[in-house]
Coordinates of C-alpha atoms and ligand atoms in Angstrom, one line a residue:
M7 CA 20.7 25.0 6.5
T8 CA 20.4 21.3 7.4
E9 CA 20.7 19.0 4.4
H10 CA 19.4 15.6 3.6
A11 CA 19.3 13.7 0.3
V12 CA 15.6 13.1 0.7
V13 CA 13.0 14.8 2.9
I14 CA 9.6 13.1 3.3
A15 CA 6.7 15.2 4.4
G16 CA 4.5 13.0 6.6
G17 CA 5.3 10.0 8.8
G18 CA 2.2 7.9 8.3
P19 CA 2.4 4.4 6.9
T20 CA 3.6 5.6 3.5
G21 CA 6.2 8.0 4.8
M22 CA 7.5 5.4 7.3
M23 CA 7.8 2.7 4.7
L24 CA 9.6 5.0 2.2
A25 CA 12.0 6.1 4.9
A26 CA 12.8 2.5 5.7
E27 CA 13.4 1.7 2.0
L28 CA 15.7 4.7 1.6
A29 CA 17.6 4.0 4.8
L30 CA 18.1 0.3 3.7
A31 CA 19.6 1.7 0.5
K32 CA 21.9 3.9 2.7
V33 CA 20.4 7.2 1.6
D34 CA 20.3 10.1 4.1
V35 CA 16.6 10.5 4.7
A36 CA 14.5 12.7 7.0
I37 CA 10.8 12.7 7.8
V38 CA 8.9 15.8 8.9
E39 CA 5.8 14.8 10.8
R40 CA 3.1 17.0 12.2
R41 CA 2.2 14.7 15.1
A42 CA 4.3 14.7 18.2
G43 CA 4.1 10.9 18.5
Q44 CA 2.9 8.1 16.3
D45 CA -0.6 7.7 18.0
L46 CA -3.6 8.2 15.9
A47 CA -6.5 10.2 17.2
T48 CA -9.0 8.5 14.9
S49 CA -10.0 5.0 13.9
R50 CA -8.7 4.1 10.4
S51 CA -7.4 0.9 8.8
R52 CA -8.3 -2.3 10.5
G53 CA -5.9 -4.6 8.7
L54 CA -3.3 -5.6 6.1
L55 CA -4.1 -7.4 2.9
S56 CA -2.1 -10.1 1.3
R57 CA 0.3 -8.3 -1.0
T58 CA 1.1 -5.7 1.7
I59 CA 2.1 -8.6 4.1
E60 CA 4.2 -10.1 1.3
V61 CA 6.0 -6.7 0.8
L62 CA 6.7 -6.6 4.6
D63 CA 7.9 -10.2 4.4
Q64 CA 10.3 -9.1 1.6
R65 CA 11.9 -6.9 4.2
G66 CA 11.9 -9.4 7.0
V67 CA 9.5 -7.6 9.2
A68 CA 6.1 -9.3 8.5
D69 CA 6.5 -11.4 11.6
R70 CA 6.3 -8.3 13.8
F71 CA 2.8 -7.6 12.5
L72 CA 1.8 -11.3 12.4
A73 CA 2.7 -11.6 16.1
E74 CA 0.2 -8.9 17.0
G75 CA -2.6 -9.3 14.5
R76 CA -5.3 -11.9 13.9
V77 CA -5.4 -14.0 10.7
V78 CA -8.8 -13.8 9.0
H79 CA -9.5 -16.1 6.1
V80 CA -12.8 -14.7 4.8
W81 CA -13.0 -11.0 4.8
G82 CA -15.4 -8.4 3.5
D83 CA -17.5 -9.1 0.5
F84 CA -17.9 -8.1 -3.1
A85 CA -21.6 -7.8 -4.2
G86 CA -22.4 -9.8 -1.1
V87 CA -20.1 -12.6 -1.9
P88 CA -17.6 -13.3 0.9
M89 CA -14.0 -12.9 -0.4
G90 CA -11.2 -15.2 0.6
I91 CA -7.9 -16.3 -0.9
S92 CA -7.1 -19.5 1.1
D93 CA -6.6 -21.3 -2.2
F94 CA -4.1 -18.7 -3.6
P95 CA -0.4 -19.5 -4.2
T96 CA 1.0 -17.2 -1.5
R97 CA 2.3 -17.8 2.0
H98 CA 0.0 -15.0 3.2
N99 CA -3.3 -16.2 1.9
Y100 CA -5.4 -14.2 4.4
V101 CA -6.1 -10.8 5.8
L102 CA -4.3 -9.7 9.0
A103 CA -6.7 -7.9 11.3
L104 CA -4.7 -5.2 13.1
S105 CA -5.6 -1.6 13.7
Q106 CA -3.7 1.2 12.0
N107 CA -2.5 2.4 15.4
H108 CA -0.6 -0.8 15.9
I109 CA 0.5 -1.0 12.3
E110 CA 2.0 2.5 12.6
R111 CA 3.6 1.7 16.0
I112 CA 5.3 -1.4 14.6
L113 CA 6.4 0.4 11.5
A114 CA 7.8 3.3 13.6
G115 CA 9.6 0.8 15.8
W116 CA 11.4 -0.7 12.7
V117 CA 12.2 2.8 11.3
G118 CA 13.6 3.6 14.7
E119 CA 16.2 0.9 14.2
L120 CA 17.4 2.4 10.9
P121 CA 19.3 5.6 10.3
V122 CA 16.3 7.9 9.7
T123 CA 16.1 11.5 11.1
I124 CA 12.5 12.4 12.2
Y125 CA 11.5 16.0 12.9
R126 CA 8.3 15.7 14.9
G127 CA 5.7 18.2 15.9
R128 CA 6.1 20.4 12.9
D129 CA 4.6 20.8 9.4
V130 CA 6.0 21.2 6.0
T131 CA 4.4 24.5 5.0
G132 CA 5.8 24.9 1.5
F133 CA 8.9 24.4 -0.7
A134 CA 10.8 26.0 -3.6
Q135 CA 12.6 23.8 -6.1
D136 CA 15.4 24.6 -8.5
D137 CA 17.6 22.4 -10.9
V138 CA 19.6 20.8 -8.1
G139 CA 17.3 20.5 -5.1
V140 CA 14.4 21.6 -3.0
E141 CA 14.2 24.0 -0.1
V142 CA 11.6 22.7 2.3
E143 CA 9.9 25.2 4.6
L144 CA 8.8 24.1 8.1
S145 CA 6.2 25.6 10.4
D146 CA 8.8 26.4 13.1
G147 CA 10.5 28.8 10.7
A148 CA 13.4 26.5 9.8
S149 CA 14.2 25.1 6.4
L150 CA 15.7 21.9 5.1
R151 CA 17.6 21.5 1.9
A152 CA 17.1 18.2 0.0
E153 CA 17.7 16.7 -3.4
Y154 CA 14.2 15.4 -3.5
L155 CA 11.0 16.0 -1.5
V156 CA 8.3 13.3 -1.3
G157 CA 4.8 14.3 -0.1
C158 CA 3.5 11.4 2.0
D159 CA 1.3 14.0 3.9
G160 CA -2.1 12.4 3.4
G161 CA -5.2 13.2 1.4
R162 CA -5.1 17.0 2.0
S163 CA -1.4 17.0 1.0
R164 CA 0.2 20.4 1.4
V165 CA 3.0 19.2 -0.9
R166 CA 0.6 18.3 -3.7
K167 CA -1.2 21.6 -3.4
A168 CA 2.1 23.7 -3.3
A169 CA 3.3 21.7 -6.3
G170 CA 0.2 22.7 -8.2
I171 CA -0.6 19.1 -9.1
D172 CA -4.2 18.6 -10.2
F173 CA -6.3 16.2 -8.1
P174 CA -9.2 15.3 -10.4
G175 CA -12.0 12.9 -9.4
W176 CA -15.4 12.7 -7.8
D177 CA -16.9 14.6 -4.9
P178 CA -18.4 12.5 -2.1
A179 CA -21.8 10.7 -2.5
T180 CA -21.8 9.5 1.1
S181 CA -20.5 10.6 4.5
S182 CA -20.2 8.4 7.5
L183 CA -19.1 8.5 11.1
I184 CA -16.6 5.9 12.4
A185 CA -16.1 5.4 16.1
E186 CA -14.7 3.2 18.8
V187 CA -17.2 3.1 21.6
E188 CA -18.4 1.5 24.8
M189 CA -22.0 0.2 24.9
D190 CA -24.0 -1.1 27.9
G191 CA -26.5 -3.0 25.7
E192 CA -25.9 -6.0 23.4
P193 CA -25.6 -4.5 19.9
E194 CA -26.6 -6.4 16.8
L195 CA -23.2 -7.1 15.2
G196 CA -22.6 -7.2 11.5
V197 CA -23.2 -5.1 8.4
Q198 CA -26.6 -3.8 7.4
R199 CA -27.6 -1.8 4.3
D200 CA -30.2 0.6 3.5
D201 CA -31.0 2.8 0.5
K202 CA -28.1 5.2 1.3
G203 CA -25.3 2.8 2.3
V204 CA -23.9 0.6 4.9
H205 CA -23.9 0.7 8.7
A206 CA -22.0 -1.8 10.8
I207 CA -21.0 -2.7 14.4
G208 CA -18.1 -5.0 15.1
P209 CA -16.4 -6.1 18.3
L210 CA -12.9 -4.7 19.1
E211 CA -10.2 -6.6 21.0
D212 CA -10.9 -5.1 24.4
G213 CA -14.7 -5.4 24.8
R214 CA -15.4 -2.1 23.0
F215 CA -17.2 -1.9 19.6
G216 CA -16.3 -0.4 16.3
V217 CA -19.2 1.5 14.7
V218 CA -19.7 2.8 11.2
V219 CA -22.9 4.7 10.5
R220 CA -23.9 6.9 7.6
E221 CA -24.8 10.5 8.0
E222 CA -28.0 11.9 6.6
Q223 CA -26.3 14.9 5.0
L224 CA -23.1 15.5 3.1
G225 CA -20.7 18.3 3.6
Q226 CA -20.8 18.6 7.4
T227 CA -17.6 20.1 8.8
D228 CA -18.3 20.3 12.6
E229 CA -16.5 17.8 14.9
P230 CA -18.9 14.8 15.3
T231 CA -20.1 14.1 18.9
L232 CA -21.4 11.2 20.9
Q233 CA -24.9 12.7 20.6
D234 CA -24.6 12.8 16.8
L235 CA -23.5 9.1 16.8
S236 CA -26.4 8.2 19.1
R237 CA -29.0 10.0 17.0
L238 CA -27.7 8.3 13.8
L239 CA -27.8 4.8 15.4
V240 CA -31.3 5.4 16.7
A241 CA -32.3 6.4 13.1
V242 CA -31.0 3.3 11.4
R243 CA -31.3 0.7 14.2
G244 CA -34.0 2.0 16.5
T245 CA -31.6 2.1 19.5
D246 CA -28.1 3.3 20.4
Y247 CA -27.5 0.1 22.4
G248 CA -26.7 2.1 25.6
L249 CA -23.9 4.0 23.9
R250 CA -21.8 5.3 26.8
S251 CA -18.5 6.8 25.7
A252 CA -16.3 6.9 22.6
T253 CA -12.5 6.8 22.4
S254 CA -12.6 8.2 18.9
I255 CA -15.3 9.6 16.6
S256 CA -14.5 10.9 13.1
R257 CA -16.0 11.4 9.7
F258 CA -15.1 9.9 6.4
T259 CA -16.5 10.1 2.9
D260 CA -16.2 8.4 -0.4
T261 CA -14.4 11.3 -2.1
T262 CA -12.5 9.7 -4.9
R263 CA -9.5 11.6 -6.4
Q264 CA -6.1 10.9 -7.9
A265 CA -3.1 13.1 -8.5
A266 CA -2.8 13.8 -12.2
S267 CA 1.0 13.3 -11.9
Y268 CA 3.0 11.6 -9.2
R269 CA 6.0 13.7 -9.9
T270 CA 6.9 17.2 -10.8
G271 CA 10.7 17.7 -11.1
R272 CA 12.2 16.9 -7.7
V273 CA 8.9 16.6 -5.9
L274 CA 7.0 13.3 -5.8
L275 CA 3.8 12.1 -4.2
A276 CA 2.9 8.8 -2.6
G277 CA 0.1 7.2 -0.5
D278 CA -3.1 9.2 0.3
A279 CA -1.3 12.3 -1.0
A280 CA -1.6 10.8 -4.5
H281 CA -5.0 9.0 -4.2
V282 CA -8.0 9.1 -1.9
H283 CA -11.1 6.9 -2.0
S284 CA -13.7 5.2 0.2
P285 CA -12.2 3.0 2.9
M286 CA -14.4 0.1 1.7
G287 CA -12.3 -2.8 0.7
G288 CA -9.4 -1.7 2.9
Q289 CA -7.2 -0.7 0.0
G290 CA -5.7 2.6 1.2
L291 CA -2.9 1.8 3.6
G292 CA -1.5 -1.1 1.5
T293 CA -1.5 1.0 -1.7
G294 CA 0.5 3.7 0.0
V295 CA 3.0 1.2 1.4
Q296 CA 3.4 -0.4 -2.0
D297 CA 3.8 3.1 -3.6
A298 CA 6.7 3.5 -1.2
V299 CA 8.3 0.2 -2.1
N300 CA 8.1 1.0 -5.8
L301 CA 9.6 4.4 -5.4
G302 CA 12.2 3.8 -2.7
W303 CA 14.9 1.9 -4.6
K304 CA 14.4 4.1 -7.7
L305 CA 14.9 7.3 -5.8
A306 CA 17.9 5.8 -4.0
Q307 CA 19.6 4.9 -7.3
V308 CA 18.9 8.4 -8.7
V309 CA 20.3 10.0 -5.6
K310 CA 23.4 7.8 -5.8
R311 CA 23.8 8.7 -9.5
T312 CA 23.6 5.0 -10.4
S313 CA 20.5 5.7 -12.6
P314 CA 19.3 8.7 -14.5
Q315 CA 16.4 10.9 -13.2
S316 CA 14.2 9.3 -15.9
L317 CA 14.0 6.2 -13.8
L318 CA 11.6 8.2 -11.6
D319 CA 9.2 8.4 -14.5
T320 CA 8.6 4.7 -14.2
Y321 CA 7.2 5.4 -10.7
H322 CA 4.3 7.3 -12.2
A323 CA 4.0 5.0 -15.1
E324 CA 3.7 1.9 -12.9
R325 CA 1.9 3.2 -9.8
H326 CA -0.7 5.6 -11.4
P327 CA -2.5 2.8 -13.2
V328 CA -2.5 0.8 -9.9
G329 CA -4.0 3.7 -8.0
A330 CA -6.6 4.2 -10.8
R331 CA -7.7 0.6 -10.4
V332 CA -8.0 1.0 -6.6
L333 CA -10.2 4.0 -7.2
Q334 CA -12.4 2.0 -9.6
T335 CA -12.6 -0.9 -7.1
T336 CA -13.7 1.3 -4.2
M337 CA -16.2 3.1 -6.3
A338 CA -17.8 -0.2 -7.4
L339 CA -17.8 -1.3 -3.8
T340 CA -19.5 1.9 -2.7
A341 CA -22.1 1.7 -5.4
L342 CA -22.9 -2.0 -4.7
A343 CA -23.4 -1.3 -1.0
R344 CA -26.6 0.6 -1.6
E345 CA -29.9 -1.2 -1.1
D346 CA -32.3 0.1 -3.7
A347 CA -34.1 -2.3 -6.0
R348 CA -31.9 -1.5 -9.0
V349 CA -28.6 -2.0 -7.1
S350 CA -30.0 -5.2 -5.6
A351 CA -30.7 -6.5 -9.1
L352 CA -27.1 -5.6 -10.2
R353 CA -25.6 -7.2 -7.0
E354 CA -27.5 -10.4 -7.6
I355 CA -26.2 -10.7 -11.2
I356 CA -22.6 -10.0 -10.1
A357 CA -22.9 -12.4 -7.2
D358 CA -24.1 -15.0 -9.7
L359 CA -21.1 -14.3 -12.0
L360 CA -18.8 -14.6 -9.0
S361 CA -19.9 -18.2 -8.5
V362 CA -17.7 -18.9 -11.5
E363 CA -14.4 -19.8 -9.9
D364 CA -12.2 -17.8 -12.3
A365 CA -14.3 -14.7 -11.7
R366 CA -14.1 -14.9 -8.0
K367 CA -10.4 -15.4 -8.1
R368 CA -10.0 -12.3 -10.3
V369 CA -11.9 -10.1 -7.9
A370 CA -10.3 -11.5 -4.8
A371 CA -6.8 -11.1 -6.3
R372 CA -7.6 -7.5 -7.2
L373 CA -8.7 -6.8 -3.6
A374 CA -5.7 -8.5 -2.2
G375 CA -3.2 -6.7 -4.5
L376 CA -1.9 -10.0 -5.8
D377 CA -2.7 -9.3 -9.5
I378 CA -0.6 -6.2 -9.9
H379 CA 1.2 -6.3 -13.3
Y380 CA 3.6 -3.5 -14.3
D381 CA 3.8 -3.2 -18.1
L382 CA 7.4 -4.1 -18.8
G383 CA 6.7 -5.3 -22.3
E384 CA 5.9 -8.6 -24.0
G385 CA 7.3 -11.9 -22.7
H386 CA 6.9 -14.5 -20.0
P387 CA 3.9 -14.0 -17.7
L388 CA 6.2 -13.4 -14.8
L389 CA 7.6 -10.2 -16.4
G390 CA 6.3 -7.2 -14.4
R391 CA 4.5 -9.4 -11.9
R392 CA 5.4 -10.2 -8.2
M393 CA 8.0 -12.9 -7.7
P394 CA 6.5 -15.8 -5.8
D395 CA 8.2 -16.7 -2.5
L396 CA 9.6 -20.0 -3.6
D397 CA 11.5 -22.5 -1.4
L398 CA 14.9 -22.8 -3.1
M399 CA 17.8 -25.1 -2.5
T400 CA 21.2 -23.4 -2.6
A401 CA 24.8 -24.5 -1.9
D402 CA 24.3 -23.2 1.6
G403 CA 21.0 -25.0 2.2
P404 CA 17.3 -24.2 1.8
L405 CA 16.3 -20.5 1.3
R406 CA 13.1 -18.6 0.7
V407 CA 13.2 -16.1 -2.2
Y408 CA 11.9 -13.3 0.0
I409 CA 14.8 -13.6 2.4
L410 CA 17.0 -12.6 -0.6
L411 CA 15.1 -9.3 -0.7
H412 CA 15.6 -8.3 2.9
E413 CA 18.3 -5.8 2.0
A414 CA 16.1 -4.2 -0.7
R415 CA 18.7 -4.9 -3.3
P416 CA 18.1 -6.5 -6.8
V417 CA 18.6 -10.2 -7.1
L418 CA 19.6 -12.3 -10.1
L419 CA 18.3 -15.8 -9.3
N420 CA 19.9 -18.4 -11.6
L421 CA 18.1 -21.7 -11.7
G422 CA 20.0 -23.1 -14.6
D423 CA 23.7 -24.2 -14.9
P424 CA 25.5 -22.8 -11.8
G425 CA 27.7 -19.8 -12.8
G426 CA 26.0 -19.7 -16.2
L427 CA 25.1 -16.0 -16.1
D428 CA 27.7 -13.2 -15.9
V429 CA 26.7 -10.1 -13.9
A430 CA 30.2 -9.2 -12.8
A431 CA 29.8 -5.7 -14.3
W432 CA 26.8 -5.0 -11.9
A433 CA 28.2 -7.0 -8.9
D434 CA 28.3 -3.9 -6.7
R435 CA 24.5 -3.5 -7.1
V436 CA 23.0 -6.9 -8.0
R437 CA 23.2 -10.0 -5.8
A438 CA 23.6 -13.1 -8.0
I439 CA 22.7 -16.5 -6.6
D440 CA 22.6 -20.0 -8.0
A441 CA 19.8 -22.2 -6.8
E442 CA 17.6 -25.1 -7.6
Y443 CA 13.8 -25.1 -7.6
L444 CA 11.9 -28.2 -8.7
G445 CA 8.4 -27.3 -7.6
P446 CA 5.5 -25.7 -9.6
W447 CA 5.5 -22.1 -10.8
E448 CA 2.0 -20.8 -10.0
L449 CA 0.8 -17.2 -10.1
P450 CA -2.4 -15.8 -8.6
V451 CA -5.3 -15.9 -11.2
L452 CA -3.0 -17.0 -14.1
G453 CA -2.3 -20.5 -12.5
A454 CA 0.7 -22.6 -13.7
V455 CA 3.3 -20.9 -15.9
T456 CA 6.4 -22.2 -17.6
A457 CA 9.4 -22.6 -15.3
P458 CA 12.1 -20.0 -16.2
T459 CA 15.8 -20.7 -16.0
A460 CA 16.6 -17.4 -14.3
V461 CA 14.8 -14.3 -13.0
L462 CA 16.0 -10.8 -12.3
I463 CA 14.1 -9.5 -9.3
R464 CA 13.8 -5.8 -8.5
P465 CA 14.0 -4.7 -4.9
D466 CA 10.2 -4.2 -4.9
G467 CA 9.8 -8.0 -5.7
H468 CA 8.7 -7.5 -9.3
V469 CA 10.4 -9.5 -12.0
A470 CA 12.4 -7.4 -14.5
W471 CA 13.7 -10.1 -16.7
V472 CA 13.0 -13.8 -17.3
G473 CA 15.6 -16.3 -18.6
D474 CA 14.7 -19.0 -21.1
G475 CA 18.0 -20.8 -21.1
T476 CA 20.0 -17.9 -22.6
D477 CA 21.0 -14.5 -21.3
D478 CA 19.2 -12.7 -24.1
G479 CA 18.1 -9.3 -22.9
L480 CA 19.7 -9.6 -19.5
A481 CA 22.3 -6.9 -20.0
G482 CA 19.7 -4.5 -21.3
A483 CA 17.4 -5.2 -18.3
L484 CA 20.3 -4.7 -15.9
T485 CA 21.2 -1.4 -17.5
A486 CA 17.7 -0.1 -17.7
W487 CA 16.8 -0.9 -14.1
F488 CA 20.1 -0.8 -12.2
G489 CA 22.4 1.5 -14.3
Q490 CA 25.4 1.2 -16.6
P491 CA 27.8 -1.7 -16.2
D492 CA 31.1 -1.0 -14.4
A493 CA 33.8 -0.3 -16.9
T494 CA 36.5 -2.2 -15.0
Ligands
FAD528 C1 -12.2 5.6 8.4 C2 -11.1 5.0 7.6 C3 -11.0 3.7 7.5 C4 -9.9 3.1 6.7 N1 -9.8 1.8 6.6 C5 -8.8 1.3 5.9 C6 -8.6 -0.2 5.8 O1 -9.3 -1.0 6.4 N2 -7.5 -0.6 5.1 C7 -6.6 0.3 4.5 O2 -5.6 -0.2 3.9 N3 -6.8 1.6 4.6 C8 -7.8 2.1 5.3 N4 -8.0 3.4 5.4 C9 -7.0 4.3 4.6 C10 -5.7 4.5 5.4 O3 -6.0 5.0 6.7 C11 -4.9 5.5 4.6 O4 -4.9 5.1 3.2 C12 -3.5 5.5 5.1 O5 -3.4 6.0 6.4 C13 -2.6 6.4 4.2 O6 -1.3 6.5 4.7 P1 -0.5 7.7 4.3 O7 0.8 7.6 5.1 O8 -0.4 7.8 2.8 O9 -1.3 9.0 4.8 P2 -1.7 9.4 6.3 O10 -2.0 8.1 7.1 O11 -2.8 10.3 6.2 O12 -0.4 10.0 6.9 C14 0.0 11.3 6.6 C15 0.9 11.8 7.6 O13 1.3 13.1 7.3 C16 1.2 14.0 8.4 N5 1.1 15.3 7.8 C17 0.0 15.8 7.1 N6 0.3 17.0 6.6 C18 1.6 17.3 7.0 C19 2.5 18.4 6.8 N7 2.1 19.5 6.1 N8 3.7 18.3 7.3 C20 4.1 17.3 8.0 N9 3.3 16.2 8.3 C21 2.1 16.2 7.8 C22 0.1 13.5 9.2 O14 0.1 13.8 10.5 C23 0.2 12.0 9.0 O15 1.0 11.4 10.0 C24 -9.0 4.0 6.1 C25 -9.1 5.4 6.2 C26 -10.2 5.9 6.9 C27 -10.3 7.4 7.1

C-alpha cells in the first residue's frame, strides 16, 4: 500500500495551501482530489482579503496573485457603510479582486513546483484509523496509508462525516443563484435589496456580467437553468436585460455551520470542511487558507517527532474561535442585507455608530482578518497577534520581516544587543537574526504599541514570545512551540 506522512482529502484552496506548507517543511504529503484538473465549474470567491494576501506574502508568492488581480480600496459594505482599510498599518491595505478560478490556478502552479503528490480524478470514500496511522480508502478501490489525514474536502466533507464529527449550526434562511452571463441589454449595475435579501449585477473582466439573485423558495435541489435565472431577474428587476447565455449558474445558501471539533485522533479538518456560511463578506477562502497555515507547521513538527501530538490541540483551540467569529460576521451581514422596516432601522443605527472612527476600524479589521488574536496568555499586545511586515536593517542590508518567513520556519528576531539571545539549542529549527528597527510599532485597531527588544515569530506569522530586554520566558516559549532543546 502506498504510504505518505500526510494525506489531504481535497485540493481546493485549503488543501493546496496545506500541501505547500507541509512540502516546505519537507514532509511527504499527498492530495487526493475529485476533479481531474483545477478548473471550477461554478462561480465562487471573487477576491482575496488583506490578511490572506499577507499570508501569501509570508511565503513569497503574493506577487503572483497581485500580478493578475485588481487592487480595490473600498470593498463591500457593513450596514451600508463602505469598508476600506487604506489607513491600516499593512502593506496590503486593500482587497485583491481575482476570481477563485485564477486563485486556484496560481496556487496549483506553486504547489506544482513543490514535492507534492496529487492523485486526481478520485474521491476519498472513507478511512479507518488506529493508534499509529490512518488507512484512506479511494473511489478507485486503492488505499493509501498515512500518519495523518486532513479533510479539506469542502462543506459536504466526506472526511468530517466519516469521522462522526458534529456539524452544528443554522439551516439556510435564503437561497440565491450566482451566475456568469452574457447580456444584450445594458443591465443596471450594483447591489439592490428587497425584503428577502440582496440581488446584484457586476461587470466581469471580459464583458460578461456576474449576477446574484435570490430564489423565492428554499430547499430547491434541481440544477438551476438559464430560464430560472431569467424568471428571477424579471421578478426583481422587471427585465432580464437580454440574458443570452451563461458560463456558469449555481446555487448557494446562507447555511451556517461549524465542526464541533477540528480534530479527532489522527484526522483533522480545515477550510469549508470545518465551517460553512454565507459568502457575504468574502470570508470563506481566506479563512481556509489561514487554517492551513496555522495547521501546516504544527502537523509537520508532530510528524517529524519534534513536538508531541498535543501541539495539534492548539490548532482547534486557535482556529475554532476564529471560525466562530467568521460565522457570526456573515450571519450579521446576511441579516443586515434585508430591507424591511425593522432591519432598516437597525442598519441606520449601526451605520451611525460606524461613523465613529474606532468602530469602523474594528469592523473593517474583522472583515480583513487583521485583528486575529490567538490567546497565548497575558503580556505584550503583540503576543498571539500577527507580526507586522517591518523594514529591518541587518548586517547584510535592508530586509522585510515577511521575507524571513518564506521557508515557513520559526524566526527569533533580536532587535537588542547583537548576539544577546542564545537559541543554540534550537538552532536546527529556529532561525535567529539580529536586526535594527527604529520605526513605529503599529498594530491594526490597537494603534501604537511599545517597541519590543525581540520577538519569536511562528511560521504562521503570529508572535509566540515578546522580549522586554531580558530572555525571560524565551526557553519556555521555544520548547512549547518548537520542541525540546537539543541536548548537545
Ligand atoms: C457563491 C460563492 C461565493 C463565494 N465568494 C467568496 C468570496 O468572495 N471570498 C471568499 O473568501 N470565499 C468565497 N466563497 C467561499 C469559498 O469559495 C470557499 O470558502 C473555498 O472554496 C473553500 O475552500 P476549501 O478548499 O476549503 O473547499 P473547496 O473549495 O470546496 O474545495 C474542496 C475540494 O475537495 C474536493 N473534494 C470534495 N470531496 C472530495 C472527496 N471525497 N475526495 C477528494 N476530493 C474531494 C473538491 O473537488 C474540491 O476541490 C464563496 C463561495 C460560494 C459558493
